[in-house]
PDB file of C-alpha atoms and ligand atoms in Angstrom:
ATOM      1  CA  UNK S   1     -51.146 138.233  55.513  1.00 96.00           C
ATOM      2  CA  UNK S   2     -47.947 137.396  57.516  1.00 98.00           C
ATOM      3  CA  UNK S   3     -44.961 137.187  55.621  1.00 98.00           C
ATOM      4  CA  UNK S   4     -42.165 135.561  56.756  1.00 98.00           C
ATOM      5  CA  UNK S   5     -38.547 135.587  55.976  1.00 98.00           C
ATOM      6  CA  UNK S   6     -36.503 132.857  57.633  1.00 98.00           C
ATOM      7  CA  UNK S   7     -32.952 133.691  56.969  1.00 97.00           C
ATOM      8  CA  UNK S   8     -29.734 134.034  58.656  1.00 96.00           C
ATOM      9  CA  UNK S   9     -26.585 133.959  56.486  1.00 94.00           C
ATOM     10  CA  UNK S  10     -24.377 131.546  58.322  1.00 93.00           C
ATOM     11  CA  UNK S  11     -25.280 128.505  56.942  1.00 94.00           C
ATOM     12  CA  UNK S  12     -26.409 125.005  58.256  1.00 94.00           C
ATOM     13  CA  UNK S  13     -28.464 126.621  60.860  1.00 96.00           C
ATOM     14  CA  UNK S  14     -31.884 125.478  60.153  1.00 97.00           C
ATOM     15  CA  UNK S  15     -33.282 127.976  57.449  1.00 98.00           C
ATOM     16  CA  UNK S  16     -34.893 125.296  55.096  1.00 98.00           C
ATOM     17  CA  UNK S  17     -35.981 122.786  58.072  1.00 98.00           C
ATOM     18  CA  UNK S  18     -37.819 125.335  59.587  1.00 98.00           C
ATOM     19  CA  UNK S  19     -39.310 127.097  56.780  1.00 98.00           C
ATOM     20  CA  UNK S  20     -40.594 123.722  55.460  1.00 98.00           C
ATOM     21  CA  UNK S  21     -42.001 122.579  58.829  1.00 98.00           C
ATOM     22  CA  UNK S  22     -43.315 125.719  60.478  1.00 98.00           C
ATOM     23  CA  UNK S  23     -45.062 125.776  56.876  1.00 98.00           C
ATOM     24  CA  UNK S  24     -46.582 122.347  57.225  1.00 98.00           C
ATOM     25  CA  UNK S  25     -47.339 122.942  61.549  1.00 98.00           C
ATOM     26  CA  UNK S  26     -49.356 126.246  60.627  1.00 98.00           C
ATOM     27  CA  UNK S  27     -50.624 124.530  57.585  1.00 98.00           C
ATOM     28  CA  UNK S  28     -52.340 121.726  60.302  1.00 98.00           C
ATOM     29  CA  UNK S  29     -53.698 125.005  62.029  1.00 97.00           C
ATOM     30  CA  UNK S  30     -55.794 125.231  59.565  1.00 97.00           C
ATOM     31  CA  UNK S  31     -53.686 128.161  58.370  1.00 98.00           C
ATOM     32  CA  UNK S  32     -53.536 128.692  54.471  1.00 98.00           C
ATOM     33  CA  UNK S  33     -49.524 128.805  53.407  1.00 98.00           C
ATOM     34  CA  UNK S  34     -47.282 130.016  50.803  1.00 98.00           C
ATOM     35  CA  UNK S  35     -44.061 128.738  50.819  1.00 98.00           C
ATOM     36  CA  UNK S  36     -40.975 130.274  48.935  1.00 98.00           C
ATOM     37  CA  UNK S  37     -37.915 128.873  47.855  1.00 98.00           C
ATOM     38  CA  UNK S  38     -35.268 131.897  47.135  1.00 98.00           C
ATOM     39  CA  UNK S  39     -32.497 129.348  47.159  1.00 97.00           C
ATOM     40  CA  UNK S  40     -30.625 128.346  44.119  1.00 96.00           C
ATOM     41  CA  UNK S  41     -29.360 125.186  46.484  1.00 95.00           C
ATOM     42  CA  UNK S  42     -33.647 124.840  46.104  1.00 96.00           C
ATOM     43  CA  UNK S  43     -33.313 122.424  49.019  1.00 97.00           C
ATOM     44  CA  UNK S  44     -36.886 123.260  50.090  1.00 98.00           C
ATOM     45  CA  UNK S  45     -37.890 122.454  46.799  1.00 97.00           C
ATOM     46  CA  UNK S  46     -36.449 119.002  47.363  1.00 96.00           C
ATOM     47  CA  UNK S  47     -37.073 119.044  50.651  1.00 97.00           C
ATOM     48  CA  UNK S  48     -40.635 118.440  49.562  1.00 97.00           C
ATOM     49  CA  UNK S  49     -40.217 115.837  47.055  1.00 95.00           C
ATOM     50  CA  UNK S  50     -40.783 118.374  44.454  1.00 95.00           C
ATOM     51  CA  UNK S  51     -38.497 117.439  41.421  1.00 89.00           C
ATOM     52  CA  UNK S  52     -37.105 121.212  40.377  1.00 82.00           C
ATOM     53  CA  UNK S  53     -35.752 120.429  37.226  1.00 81.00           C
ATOM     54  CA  UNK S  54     -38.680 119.004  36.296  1.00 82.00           C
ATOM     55  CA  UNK S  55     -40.970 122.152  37.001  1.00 85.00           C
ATOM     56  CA  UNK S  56     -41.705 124.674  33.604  1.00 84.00           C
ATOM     57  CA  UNK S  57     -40.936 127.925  35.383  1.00 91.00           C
ATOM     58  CA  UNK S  58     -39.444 128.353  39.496  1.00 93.00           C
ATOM     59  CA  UNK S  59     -38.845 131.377  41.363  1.00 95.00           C
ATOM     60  CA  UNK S  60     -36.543 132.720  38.574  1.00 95.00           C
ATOM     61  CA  UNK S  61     -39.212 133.363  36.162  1.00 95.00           C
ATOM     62  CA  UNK S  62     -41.169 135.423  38.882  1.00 96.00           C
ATOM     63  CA  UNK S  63     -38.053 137.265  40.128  1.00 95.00           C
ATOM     64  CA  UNK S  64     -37.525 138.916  36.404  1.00 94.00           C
ATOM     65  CA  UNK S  65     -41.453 139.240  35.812  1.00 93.00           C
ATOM     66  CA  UNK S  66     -41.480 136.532  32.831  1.00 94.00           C
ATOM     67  CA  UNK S  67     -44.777 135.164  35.238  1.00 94.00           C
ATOM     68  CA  UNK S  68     -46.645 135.871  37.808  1.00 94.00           C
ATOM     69  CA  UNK S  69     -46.489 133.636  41.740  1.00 95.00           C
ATOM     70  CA  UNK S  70     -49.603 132.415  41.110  1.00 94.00           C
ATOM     71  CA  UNK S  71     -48.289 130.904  37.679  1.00 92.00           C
ATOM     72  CA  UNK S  72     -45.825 128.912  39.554  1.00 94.00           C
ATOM     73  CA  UNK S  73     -47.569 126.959  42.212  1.00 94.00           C
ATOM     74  CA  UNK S  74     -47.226 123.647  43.270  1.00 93.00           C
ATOM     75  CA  UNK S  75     -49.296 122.135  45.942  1.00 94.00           C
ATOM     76  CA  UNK S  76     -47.770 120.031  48.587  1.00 94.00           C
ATOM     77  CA  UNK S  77     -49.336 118.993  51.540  1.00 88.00           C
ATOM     78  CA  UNK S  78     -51.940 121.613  51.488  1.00 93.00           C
ATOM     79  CA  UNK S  79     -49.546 124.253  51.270  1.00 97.00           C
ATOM     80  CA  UNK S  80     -48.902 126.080  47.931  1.00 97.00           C
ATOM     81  CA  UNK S  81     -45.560 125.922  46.902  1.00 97.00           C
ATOM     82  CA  UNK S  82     -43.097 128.472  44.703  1.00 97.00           C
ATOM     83  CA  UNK S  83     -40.025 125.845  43.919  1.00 96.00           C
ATOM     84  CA  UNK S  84     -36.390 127.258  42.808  1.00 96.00           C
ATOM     85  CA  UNK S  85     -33.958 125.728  41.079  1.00 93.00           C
ATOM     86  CA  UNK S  86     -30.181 125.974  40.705  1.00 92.00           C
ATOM     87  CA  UNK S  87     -30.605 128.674  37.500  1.00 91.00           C
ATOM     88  CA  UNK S  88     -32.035 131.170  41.037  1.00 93.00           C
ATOM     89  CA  UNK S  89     -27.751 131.394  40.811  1.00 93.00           C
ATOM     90  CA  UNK S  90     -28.001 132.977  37.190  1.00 92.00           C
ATOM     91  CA  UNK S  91     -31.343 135.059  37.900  1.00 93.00           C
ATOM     92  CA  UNK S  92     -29.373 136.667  41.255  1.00 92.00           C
ATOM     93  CA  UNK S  93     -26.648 137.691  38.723  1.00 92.00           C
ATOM     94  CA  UNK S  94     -29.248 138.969  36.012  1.00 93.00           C
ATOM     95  CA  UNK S  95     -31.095 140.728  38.906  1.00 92.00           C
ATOM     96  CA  UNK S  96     -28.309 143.016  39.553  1.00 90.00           C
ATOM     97  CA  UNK S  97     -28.805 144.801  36.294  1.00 91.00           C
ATOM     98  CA  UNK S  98     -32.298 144.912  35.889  1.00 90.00           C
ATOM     99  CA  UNK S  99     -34.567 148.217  37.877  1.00 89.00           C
ATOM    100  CA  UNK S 100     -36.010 148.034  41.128  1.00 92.00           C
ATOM    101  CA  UNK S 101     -33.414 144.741  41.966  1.00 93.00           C
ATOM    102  CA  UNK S 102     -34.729 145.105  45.288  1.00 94.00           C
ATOM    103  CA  UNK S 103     -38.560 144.945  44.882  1.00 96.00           C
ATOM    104  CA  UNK S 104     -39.166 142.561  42.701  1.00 96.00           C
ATOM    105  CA  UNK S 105     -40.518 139.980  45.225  1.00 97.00           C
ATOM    106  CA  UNK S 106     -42.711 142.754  47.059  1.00 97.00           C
ATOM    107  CA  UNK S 107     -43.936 143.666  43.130  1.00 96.00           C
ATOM    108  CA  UNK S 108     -44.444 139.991  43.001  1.00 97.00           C
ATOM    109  CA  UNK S 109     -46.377 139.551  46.298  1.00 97.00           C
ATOM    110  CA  UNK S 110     -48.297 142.258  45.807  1.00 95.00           C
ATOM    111  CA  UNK S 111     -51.789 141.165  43.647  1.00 89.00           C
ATOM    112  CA  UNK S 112     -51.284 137.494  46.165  1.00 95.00           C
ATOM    113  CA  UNK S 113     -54.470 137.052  48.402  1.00 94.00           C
ATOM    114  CA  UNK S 114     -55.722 134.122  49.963  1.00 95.00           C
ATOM    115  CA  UNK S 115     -53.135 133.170  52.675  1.00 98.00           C
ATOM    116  CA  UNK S 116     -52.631 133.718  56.364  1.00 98.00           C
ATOM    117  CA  UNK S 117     -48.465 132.716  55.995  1.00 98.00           C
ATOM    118  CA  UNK S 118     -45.691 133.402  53.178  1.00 98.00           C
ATOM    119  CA  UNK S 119     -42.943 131.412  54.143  1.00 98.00           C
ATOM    120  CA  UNK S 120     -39.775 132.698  52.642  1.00 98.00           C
ATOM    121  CA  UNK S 121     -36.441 130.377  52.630  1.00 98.00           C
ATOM    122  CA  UNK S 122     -33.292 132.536  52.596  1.00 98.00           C
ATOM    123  CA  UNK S 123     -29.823 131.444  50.635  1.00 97.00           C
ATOM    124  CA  UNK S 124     -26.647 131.219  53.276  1.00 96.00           C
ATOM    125  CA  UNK S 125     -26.296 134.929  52.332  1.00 94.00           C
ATOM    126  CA  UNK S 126     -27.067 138.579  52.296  1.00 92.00           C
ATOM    127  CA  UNK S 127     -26.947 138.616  48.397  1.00 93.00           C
ATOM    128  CA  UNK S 128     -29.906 140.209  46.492  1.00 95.00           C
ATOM    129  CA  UNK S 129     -31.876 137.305  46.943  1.00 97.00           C
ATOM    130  CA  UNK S 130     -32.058 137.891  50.708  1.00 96.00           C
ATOM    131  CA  UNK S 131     -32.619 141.383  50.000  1.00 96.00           C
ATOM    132  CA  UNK S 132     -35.746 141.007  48.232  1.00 97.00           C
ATOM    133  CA  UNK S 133     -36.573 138.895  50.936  1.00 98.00           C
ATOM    134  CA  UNK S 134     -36.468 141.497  53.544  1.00 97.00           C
ATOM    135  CA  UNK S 135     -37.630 143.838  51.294  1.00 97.00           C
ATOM    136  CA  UNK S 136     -41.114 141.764  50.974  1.00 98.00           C
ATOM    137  CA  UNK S 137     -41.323 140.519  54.320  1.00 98.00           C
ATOM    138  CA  UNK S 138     -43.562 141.846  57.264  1.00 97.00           C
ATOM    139  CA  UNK S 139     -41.533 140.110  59.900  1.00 97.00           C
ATOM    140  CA  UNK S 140     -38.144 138.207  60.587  1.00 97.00           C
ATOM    141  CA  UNK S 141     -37.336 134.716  61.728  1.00 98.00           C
ATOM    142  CA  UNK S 142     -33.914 134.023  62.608  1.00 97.00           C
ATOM    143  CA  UNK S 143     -32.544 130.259  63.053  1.00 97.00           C
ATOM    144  CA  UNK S 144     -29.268 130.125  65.096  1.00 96.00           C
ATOM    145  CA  UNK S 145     -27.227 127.193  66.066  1.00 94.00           C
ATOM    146  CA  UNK S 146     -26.657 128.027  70.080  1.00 90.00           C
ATOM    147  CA  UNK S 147     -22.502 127.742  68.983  1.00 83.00           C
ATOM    148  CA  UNK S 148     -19.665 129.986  68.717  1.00 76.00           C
ATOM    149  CA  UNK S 149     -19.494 132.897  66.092  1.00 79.00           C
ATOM    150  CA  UNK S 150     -23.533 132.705  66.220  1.00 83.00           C
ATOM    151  CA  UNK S 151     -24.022 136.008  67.774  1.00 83.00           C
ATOM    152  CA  UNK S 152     -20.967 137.424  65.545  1.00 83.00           C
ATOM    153  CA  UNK S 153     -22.922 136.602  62.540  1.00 85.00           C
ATOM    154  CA  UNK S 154     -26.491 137.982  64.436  1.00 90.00           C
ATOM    155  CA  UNK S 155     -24.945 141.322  64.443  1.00 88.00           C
ATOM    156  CA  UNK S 156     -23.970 141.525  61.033  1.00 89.00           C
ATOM    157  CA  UNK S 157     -27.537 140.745  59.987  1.00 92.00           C
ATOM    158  CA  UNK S 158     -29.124 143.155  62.487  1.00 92.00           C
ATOM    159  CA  UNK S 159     -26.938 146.156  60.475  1.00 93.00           C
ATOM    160  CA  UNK S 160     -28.082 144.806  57.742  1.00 93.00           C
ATOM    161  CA  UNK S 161     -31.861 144.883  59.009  1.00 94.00           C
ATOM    162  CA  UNK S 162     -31.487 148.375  60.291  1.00 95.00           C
ATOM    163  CA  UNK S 163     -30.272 149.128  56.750  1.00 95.00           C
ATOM    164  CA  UNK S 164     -33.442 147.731  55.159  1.00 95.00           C
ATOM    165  CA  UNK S 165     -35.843 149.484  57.898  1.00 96.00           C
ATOM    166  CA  UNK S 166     -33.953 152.575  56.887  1.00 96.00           C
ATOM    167  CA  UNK S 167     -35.011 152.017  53.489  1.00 94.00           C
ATOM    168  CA  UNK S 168     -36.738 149.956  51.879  1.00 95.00           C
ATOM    169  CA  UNK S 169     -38.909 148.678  54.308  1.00 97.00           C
ATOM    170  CA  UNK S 170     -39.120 150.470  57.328  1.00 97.00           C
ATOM    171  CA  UNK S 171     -42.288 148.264  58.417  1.00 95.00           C
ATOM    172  CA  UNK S 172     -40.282 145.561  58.735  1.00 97.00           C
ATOM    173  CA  UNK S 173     -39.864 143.532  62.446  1.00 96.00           C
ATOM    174  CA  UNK S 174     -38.021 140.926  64.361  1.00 95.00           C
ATOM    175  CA  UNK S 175     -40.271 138.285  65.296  1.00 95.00           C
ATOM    176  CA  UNK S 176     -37.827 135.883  66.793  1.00 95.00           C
ATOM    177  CA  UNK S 177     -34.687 134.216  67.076  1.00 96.00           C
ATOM    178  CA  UNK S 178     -35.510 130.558  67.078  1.00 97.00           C
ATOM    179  CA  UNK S 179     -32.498 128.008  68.673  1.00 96.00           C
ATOM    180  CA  UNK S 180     -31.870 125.359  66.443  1.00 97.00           C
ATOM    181  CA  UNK S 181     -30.305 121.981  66.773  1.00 95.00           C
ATOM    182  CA  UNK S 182     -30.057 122.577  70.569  1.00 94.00           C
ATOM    183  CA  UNK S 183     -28.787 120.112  73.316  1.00 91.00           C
ATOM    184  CA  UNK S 184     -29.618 121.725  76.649  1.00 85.00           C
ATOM    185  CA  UNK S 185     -27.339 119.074  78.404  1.00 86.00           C
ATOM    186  CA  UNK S 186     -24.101 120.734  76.490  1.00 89.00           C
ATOM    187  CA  UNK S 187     -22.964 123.944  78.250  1.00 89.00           C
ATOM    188  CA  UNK S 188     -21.905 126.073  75.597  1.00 88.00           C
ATOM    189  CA  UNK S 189     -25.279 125.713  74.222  1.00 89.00           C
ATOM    190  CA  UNK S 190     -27.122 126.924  77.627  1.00 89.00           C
ATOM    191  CA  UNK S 191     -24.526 129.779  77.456  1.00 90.00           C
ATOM    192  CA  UNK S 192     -25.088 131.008  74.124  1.00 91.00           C
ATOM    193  CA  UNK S 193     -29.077 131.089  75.097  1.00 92.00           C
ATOM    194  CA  UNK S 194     -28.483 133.088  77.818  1.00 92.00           C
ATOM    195  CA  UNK S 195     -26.419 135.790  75.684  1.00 91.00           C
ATOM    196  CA  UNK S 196     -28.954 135.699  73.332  1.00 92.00           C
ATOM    197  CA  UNK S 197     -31.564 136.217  75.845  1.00 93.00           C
ATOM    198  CA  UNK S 198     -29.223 139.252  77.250  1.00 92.00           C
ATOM    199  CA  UNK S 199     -29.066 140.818  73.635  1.00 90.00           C
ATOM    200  CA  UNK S 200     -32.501 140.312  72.198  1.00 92.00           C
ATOM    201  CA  UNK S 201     -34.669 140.063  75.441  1.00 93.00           C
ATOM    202  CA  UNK S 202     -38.512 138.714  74.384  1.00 93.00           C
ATOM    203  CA  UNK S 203     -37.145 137.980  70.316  1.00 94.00           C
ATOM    204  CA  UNK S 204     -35.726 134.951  71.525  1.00 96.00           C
ATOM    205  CA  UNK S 205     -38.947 132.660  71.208  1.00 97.00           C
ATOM    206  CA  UNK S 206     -39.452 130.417  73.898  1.00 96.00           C
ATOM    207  CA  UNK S 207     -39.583 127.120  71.513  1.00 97.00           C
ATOM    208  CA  UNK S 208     -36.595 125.910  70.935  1.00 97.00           C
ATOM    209  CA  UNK S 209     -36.118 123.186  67.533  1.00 98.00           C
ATOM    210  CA  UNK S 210     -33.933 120.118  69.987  1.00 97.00           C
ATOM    211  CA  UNK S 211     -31.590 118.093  67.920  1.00 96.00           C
ATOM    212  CA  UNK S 212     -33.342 115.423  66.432  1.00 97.00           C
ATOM    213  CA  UNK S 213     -32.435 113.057  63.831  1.00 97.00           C
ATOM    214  CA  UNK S 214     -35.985 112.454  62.019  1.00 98.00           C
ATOM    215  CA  UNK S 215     -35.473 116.058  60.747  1.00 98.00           C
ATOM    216  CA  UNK S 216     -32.250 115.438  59.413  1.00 98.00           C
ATOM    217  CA  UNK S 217     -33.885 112.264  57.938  1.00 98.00           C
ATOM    218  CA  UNK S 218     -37.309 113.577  56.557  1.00 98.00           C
ATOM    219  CA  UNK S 219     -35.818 115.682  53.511  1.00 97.00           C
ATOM    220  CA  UNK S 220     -34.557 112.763  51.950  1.00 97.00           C
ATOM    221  CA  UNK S 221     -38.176 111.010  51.254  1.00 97.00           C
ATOM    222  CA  UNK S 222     -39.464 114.785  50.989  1.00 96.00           C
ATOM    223  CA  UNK S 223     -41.748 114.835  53.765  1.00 97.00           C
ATOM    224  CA  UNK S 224     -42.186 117.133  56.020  1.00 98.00           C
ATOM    225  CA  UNK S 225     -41.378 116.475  59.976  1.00 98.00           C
ATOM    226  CA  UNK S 226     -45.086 115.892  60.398  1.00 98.00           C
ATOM    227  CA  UNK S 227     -46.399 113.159  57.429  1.00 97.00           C
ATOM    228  CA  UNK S 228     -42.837 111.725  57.872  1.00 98.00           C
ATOM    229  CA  UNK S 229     -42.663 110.922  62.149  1.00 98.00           C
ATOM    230  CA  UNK S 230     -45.468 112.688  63.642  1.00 98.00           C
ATOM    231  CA  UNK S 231     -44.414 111.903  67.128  1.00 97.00           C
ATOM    232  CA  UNK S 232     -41.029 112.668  66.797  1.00 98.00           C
ATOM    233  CA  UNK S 233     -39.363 115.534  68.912  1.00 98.00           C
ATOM    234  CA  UNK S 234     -38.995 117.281  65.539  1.00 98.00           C
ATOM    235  CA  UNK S 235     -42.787 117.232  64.701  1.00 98.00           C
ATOM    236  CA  UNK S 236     -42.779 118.725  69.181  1.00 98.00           C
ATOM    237  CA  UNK S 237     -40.873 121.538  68.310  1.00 98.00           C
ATOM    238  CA  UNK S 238     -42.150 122.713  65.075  1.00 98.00           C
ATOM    239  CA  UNK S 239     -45.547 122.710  66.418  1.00 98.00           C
ATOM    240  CA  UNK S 240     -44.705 124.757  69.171  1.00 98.00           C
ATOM    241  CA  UNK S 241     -43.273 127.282  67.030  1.00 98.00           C
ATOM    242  CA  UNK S 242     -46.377 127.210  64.812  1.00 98.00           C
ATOM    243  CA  UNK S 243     -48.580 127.638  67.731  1.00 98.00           C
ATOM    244  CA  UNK S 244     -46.232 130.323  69.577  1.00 98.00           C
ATOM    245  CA  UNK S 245     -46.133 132.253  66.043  1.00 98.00           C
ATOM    246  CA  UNK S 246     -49.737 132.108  66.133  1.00 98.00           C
ATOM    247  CA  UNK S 247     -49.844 132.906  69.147  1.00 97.00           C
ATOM    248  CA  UNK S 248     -47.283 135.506  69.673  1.00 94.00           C
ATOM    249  CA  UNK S 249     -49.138 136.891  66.603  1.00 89.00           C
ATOM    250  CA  UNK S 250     -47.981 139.657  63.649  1.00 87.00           C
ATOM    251  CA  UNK S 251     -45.404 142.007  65.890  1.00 82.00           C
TER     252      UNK S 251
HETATM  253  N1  ATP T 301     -33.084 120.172  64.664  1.00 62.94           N
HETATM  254  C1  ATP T 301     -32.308 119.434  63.864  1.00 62.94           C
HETATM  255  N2  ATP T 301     -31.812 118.251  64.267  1.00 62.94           N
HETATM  256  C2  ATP T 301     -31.007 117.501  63.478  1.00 62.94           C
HETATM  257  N3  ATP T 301     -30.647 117.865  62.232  1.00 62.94           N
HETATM  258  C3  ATP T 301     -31.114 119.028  61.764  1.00 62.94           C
HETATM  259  C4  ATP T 301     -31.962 119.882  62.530  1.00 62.94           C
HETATM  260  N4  ATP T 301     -32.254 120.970  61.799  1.00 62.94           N
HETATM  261  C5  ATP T 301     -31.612 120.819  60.626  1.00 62.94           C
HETATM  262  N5  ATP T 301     -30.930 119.667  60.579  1.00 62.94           N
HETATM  263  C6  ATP T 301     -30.081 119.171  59.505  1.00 62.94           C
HETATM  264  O1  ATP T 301     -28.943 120.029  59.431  1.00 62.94           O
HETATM  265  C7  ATP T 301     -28.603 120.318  58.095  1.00 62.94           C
HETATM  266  C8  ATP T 301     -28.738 121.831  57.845  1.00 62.94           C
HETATM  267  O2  ATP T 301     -30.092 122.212  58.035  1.00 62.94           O
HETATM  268  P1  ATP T 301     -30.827 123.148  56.985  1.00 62.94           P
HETATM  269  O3  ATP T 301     -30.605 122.681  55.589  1.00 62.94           O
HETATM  270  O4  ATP T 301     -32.215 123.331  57.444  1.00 62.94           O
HETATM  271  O5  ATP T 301     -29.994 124.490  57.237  1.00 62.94           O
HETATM  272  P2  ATP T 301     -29.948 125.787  56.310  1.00 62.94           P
HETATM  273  O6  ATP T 301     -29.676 126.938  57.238  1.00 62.94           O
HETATM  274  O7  ATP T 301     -31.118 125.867  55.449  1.00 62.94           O
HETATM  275  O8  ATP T 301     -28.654 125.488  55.421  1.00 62.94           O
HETATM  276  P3  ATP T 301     -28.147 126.396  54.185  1.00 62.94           P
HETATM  277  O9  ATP T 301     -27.493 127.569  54.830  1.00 62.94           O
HETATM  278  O10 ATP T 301     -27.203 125.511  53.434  1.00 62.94           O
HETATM  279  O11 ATP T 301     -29.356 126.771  53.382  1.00 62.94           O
HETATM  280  C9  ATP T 301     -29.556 119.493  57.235  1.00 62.94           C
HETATM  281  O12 ATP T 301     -28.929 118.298  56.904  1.00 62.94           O
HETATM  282  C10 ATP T 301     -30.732 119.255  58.152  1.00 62.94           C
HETATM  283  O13 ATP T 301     -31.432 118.080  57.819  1.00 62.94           O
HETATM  284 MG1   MG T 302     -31.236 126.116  53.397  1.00 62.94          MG
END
């Protein structure tokens, strides 16, 4: 079982968008997904037309052991989904006094079979909902807007990573930095590719998500890029990335 934490705590970047439609592309590989919403903004909740306020328990309840993941589901799509809602904002503040704050999602995941992917989307932070992210994950996926200040922020979060492999979770790897909203006609963007591709070498993944305004569109009828305009660029991309994930496979 892969499991996957897309984060990156600048925000706007692409977190949710790509943890709801890499979910749904490896879900049409016939791959069995999990995806997790660790946001209080819950925008992949909504993202999915799932109504969070209207859902008994969320990600909360799991967080301070009140149920179990598997209590929680809802299916979308033919993915199994763990929605959050904005009371994740409370839960992160009643985490920080409760023991093992940092485990509680790898205590969670631990007893959950049945899936190739866990999809994991990250808040615009490195709070201790991120934490138990990193904490539970296998393996990295980093969305970055090809702009300024993106590779100031992607060295903060590497120290941070180290900091988790030196504890925590020492198994933990960098599949990929994934380029997000990129226009390969605008300059600055082909120059922040190529110092990413100086710093992190083979991480950078070779799909890159283009610009594309049917993903900015799709959350809004909560569908993912694929069920909303399946021959969109967006639907392209997020393929690609399924299929190079697979690919690539567990680092
Ligand atoms: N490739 C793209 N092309 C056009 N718009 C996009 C693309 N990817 C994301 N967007 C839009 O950009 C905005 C930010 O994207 P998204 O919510 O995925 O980022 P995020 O990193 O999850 O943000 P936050 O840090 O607030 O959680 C959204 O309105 C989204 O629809
Ligand atoms: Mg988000």
């Amino acid at each position: 079982m892969r499991i996957i934490a897309v984060l990156n705590q600048k925000g706007g970047v692409g977190k949710t968008s790509t943890s709801v439609n890499l979910g749904a592309g490896l879900a049409r590989q016939k791959q069995r997904v999990l995806l997790l919403d660790l946001d209080p903004q819950a925008h992949l909740t909504y993202s999915l037309g799932i109504m969070a306020h209207e859902l008994p328990r969320t990600m909360g309840a799991v967080l301070m052991g009140e149920c179990s993941l598997m209590d929680v589901l809802t299916d979308v799509n033919g993915m199994d989904v763990v929605g959050a809602s904005v009371a994740l904002a409370g839960t992160e503040v009643d985490l920080a006094g409760v023991a093992n704050r940092e485990t509680r999602l790898r205590d969670a995941l631990a007893d959950v079979e049945g899936y190739d992917f866990v999809v994991m989307d990250c808040p615009p932070n490195l709070g201790l909902l991120t934490l138990n992210a990193m904490t539970a994950a296998t393996e990295l996926l980093v969305p970055v807007q090809p702009e300024f200040l993106a590779l100031q922020s992607l060295g903060k979060l590497m120290a941070t990573v180290k900091t988790i492999q030196d504890g925590w979770n020492p198994a933990l790897r960098l599949t990929g930095v994934l380029l997000t909203r990129y226009h390969r006609q605008k300059r600055l963007n082909r120059e922040t590719r190529q110092s990413i591709k100086d710093y992190f070498g083979s991480a950078l993944l070779d799909t890159t998500i283009r610009d594309n305004i049917s993903l900015a569109e799709a959350p809004s009828f909560g569908q993912d890029i694929f069920t909303y305009k399946p021959g969109s660029n967006g639907a392209d991309d997020y393929r690609n990335l399924a299929l190079e994930l697979l690919r690539r496979g567990a680092p």
